[in-house]
PDB file of C-alpha atoms in Angstrom:
ATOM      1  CA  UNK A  73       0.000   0.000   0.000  1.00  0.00           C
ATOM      2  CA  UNK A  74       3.086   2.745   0.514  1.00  0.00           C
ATOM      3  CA  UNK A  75       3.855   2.432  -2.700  1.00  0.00           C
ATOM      4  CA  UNK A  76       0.508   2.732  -4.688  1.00  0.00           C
ATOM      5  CA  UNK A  77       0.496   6.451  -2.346  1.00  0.00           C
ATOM      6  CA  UNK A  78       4.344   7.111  -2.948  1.00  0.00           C
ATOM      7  CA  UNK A  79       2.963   6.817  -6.720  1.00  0.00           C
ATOM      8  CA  UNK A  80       0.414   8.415  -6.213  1.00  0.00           C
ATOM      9  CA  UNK A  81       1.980  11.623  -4.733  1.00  0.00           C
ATOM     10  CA  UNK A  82       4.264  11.791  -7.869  1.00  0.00           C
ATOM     11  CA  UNK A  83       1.696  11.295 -10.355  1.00  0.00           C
ATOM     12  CA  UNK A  84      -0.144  14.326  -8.724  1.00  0.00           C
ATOM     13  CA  UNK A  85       2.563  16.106  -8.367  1.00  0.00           C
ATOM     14  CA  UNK A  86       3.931  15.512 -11.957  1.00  0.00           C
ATOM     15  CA  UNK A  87       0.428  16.465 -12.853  1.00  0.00           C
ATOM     16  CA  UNK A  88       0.929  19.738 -10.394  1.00  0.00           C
ATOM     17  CA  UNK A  89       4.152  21.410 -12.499  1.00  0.00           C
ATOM     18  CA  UNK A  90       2.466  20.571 -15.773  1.00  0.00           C
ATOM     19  CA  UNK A  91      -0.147  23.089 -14.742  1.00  0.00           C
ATOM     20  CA  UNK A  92       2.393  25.407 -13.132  1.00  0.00           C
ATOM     21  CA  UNK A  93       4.369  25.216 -16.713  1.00  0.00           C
ATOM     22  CA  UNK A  94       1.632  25.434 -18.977  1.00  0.00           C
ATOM     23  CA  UNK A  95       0.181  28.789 -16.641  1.00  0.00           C
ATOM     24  CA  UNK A  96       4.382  30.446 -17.241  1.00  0.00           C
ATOM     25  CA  UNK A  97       4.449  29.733 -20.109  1.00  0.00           C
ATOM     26  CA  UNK A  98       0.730  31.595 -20.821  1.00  0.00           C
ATOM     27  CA  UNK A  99       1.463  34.530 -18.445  1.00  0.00           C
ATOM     28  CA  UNK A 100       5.258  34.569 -20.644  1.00  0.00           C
ATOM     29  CA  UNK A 101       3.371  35.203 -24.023  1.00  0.00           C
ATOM     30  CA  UNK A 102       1.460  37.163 -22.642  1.00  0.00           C
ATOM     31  CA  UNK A 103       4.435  39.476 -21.365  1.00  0.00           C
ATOM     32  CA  UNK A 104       6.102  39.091 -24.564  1.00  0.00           C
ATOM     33  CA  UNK A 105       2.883  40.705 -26.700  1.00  0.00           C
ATOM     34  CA  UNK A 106       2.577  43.609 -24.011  1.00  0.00           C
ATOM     35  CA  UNK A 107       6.518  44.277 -24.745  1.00  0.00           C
ATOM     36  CA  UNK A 108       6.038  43.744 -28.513  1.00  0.00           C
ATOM     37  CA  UNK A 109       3.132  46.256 -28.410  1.00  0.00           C
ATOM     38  CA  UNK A 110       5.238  48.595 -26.235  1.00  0.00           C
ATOM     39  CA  UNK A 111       8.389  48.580 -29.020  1.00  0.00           C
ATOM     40  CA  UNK A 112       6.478  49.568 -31.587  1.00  0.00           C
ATOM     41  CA  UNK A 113       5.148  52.568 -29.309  1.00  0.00           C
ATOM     42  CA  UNK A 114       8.197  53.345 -28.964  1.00  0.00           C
ATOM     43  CA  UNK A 115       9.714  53.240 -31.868  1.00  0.00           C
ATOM     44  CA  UNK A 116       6.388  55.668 -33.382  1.00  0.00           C
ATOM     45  CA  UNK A 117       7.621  57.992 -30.959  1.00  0.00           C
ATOM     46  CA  UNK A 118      10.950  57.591 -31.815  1.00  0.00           C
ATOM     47  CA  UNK A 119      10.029  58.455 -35.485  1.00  0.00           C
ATOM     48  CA  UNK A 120       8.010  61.489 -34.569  1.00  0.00           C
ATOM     49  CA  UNK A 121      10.448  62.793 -32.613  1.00  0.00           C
ATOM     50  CA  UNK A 122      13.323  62.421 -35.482  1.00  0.00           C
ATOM     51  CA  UNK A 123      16.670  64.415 -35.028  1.00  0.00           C
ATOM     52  CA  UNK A 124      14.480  66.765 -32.731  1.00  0.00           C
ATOM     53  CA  UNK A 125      16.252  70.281 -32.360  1.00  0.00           C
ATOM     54  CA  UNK A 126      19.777  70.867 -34.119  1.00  0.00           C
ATOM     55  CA  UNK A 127      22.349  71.610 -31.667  1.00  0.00           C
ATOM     56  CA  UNK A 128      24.527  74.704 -31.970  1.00  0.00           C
ATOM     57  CA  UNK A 129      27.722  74.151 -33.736  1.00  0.00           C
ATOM     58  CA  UNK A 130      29.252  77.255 -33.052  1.00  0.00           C
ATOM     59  CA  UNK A 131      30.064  79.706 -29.883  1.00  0.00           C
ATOM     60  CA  UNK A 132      30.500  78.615 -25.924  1.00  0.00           C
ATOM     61  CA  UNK A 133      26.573  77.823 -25.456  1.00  0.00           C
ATOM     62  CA  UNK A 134      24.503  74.672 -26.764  1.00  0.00           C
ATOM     63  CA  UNK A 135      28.024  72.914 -28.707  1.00  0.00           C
ATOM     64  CA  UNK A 136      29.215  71.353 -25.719  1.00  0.00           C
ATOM     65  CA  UNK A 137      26.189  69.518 -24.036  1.00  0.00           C
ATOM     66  CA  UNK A 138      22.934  68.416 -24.952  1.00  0.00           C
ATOM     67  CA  UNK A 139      20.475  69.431 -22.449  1.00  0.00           C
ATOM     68  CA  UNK A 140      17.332  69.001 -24.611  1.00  0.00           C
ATOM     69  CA  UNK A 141      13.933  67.148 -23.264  1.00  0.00           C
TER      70      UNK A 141
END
């Protein structure tokens, strides 16, 4: 009889991780279309953005550092 339980156990738990596995990797898709989504925002903003404001190329102010925001 310990051994049908002892199998028992490890059947269930066996059957246990293959729910935990199946739910990561669900929840990991999931994460990877939200960060998908969120590089292509990105990058639109990027785009609109461009070059934004051309920085001085000449005197003591704006050629040294970029302080733009």
């Amino acid at each position: 009889m310990r051994m049908d339980s002892s199998i028992s156990n490890t059947v269930g738990a066996a059957v246990a991780l293959q729910q935990y596995n199946a739910d990561q990797s669900a929840q990991m898709s999931l994460l990877r279309q939200s960060l998908d989504t969120q590089a292509g925002q990105v990058a639109q903003l990027m785009e609109a953005v461009g070059d934004g404001p051309k920085l001085a190329s000449v005197g003591s102010i704006g050629t040294q550092l970029n302080t733009y925001a």
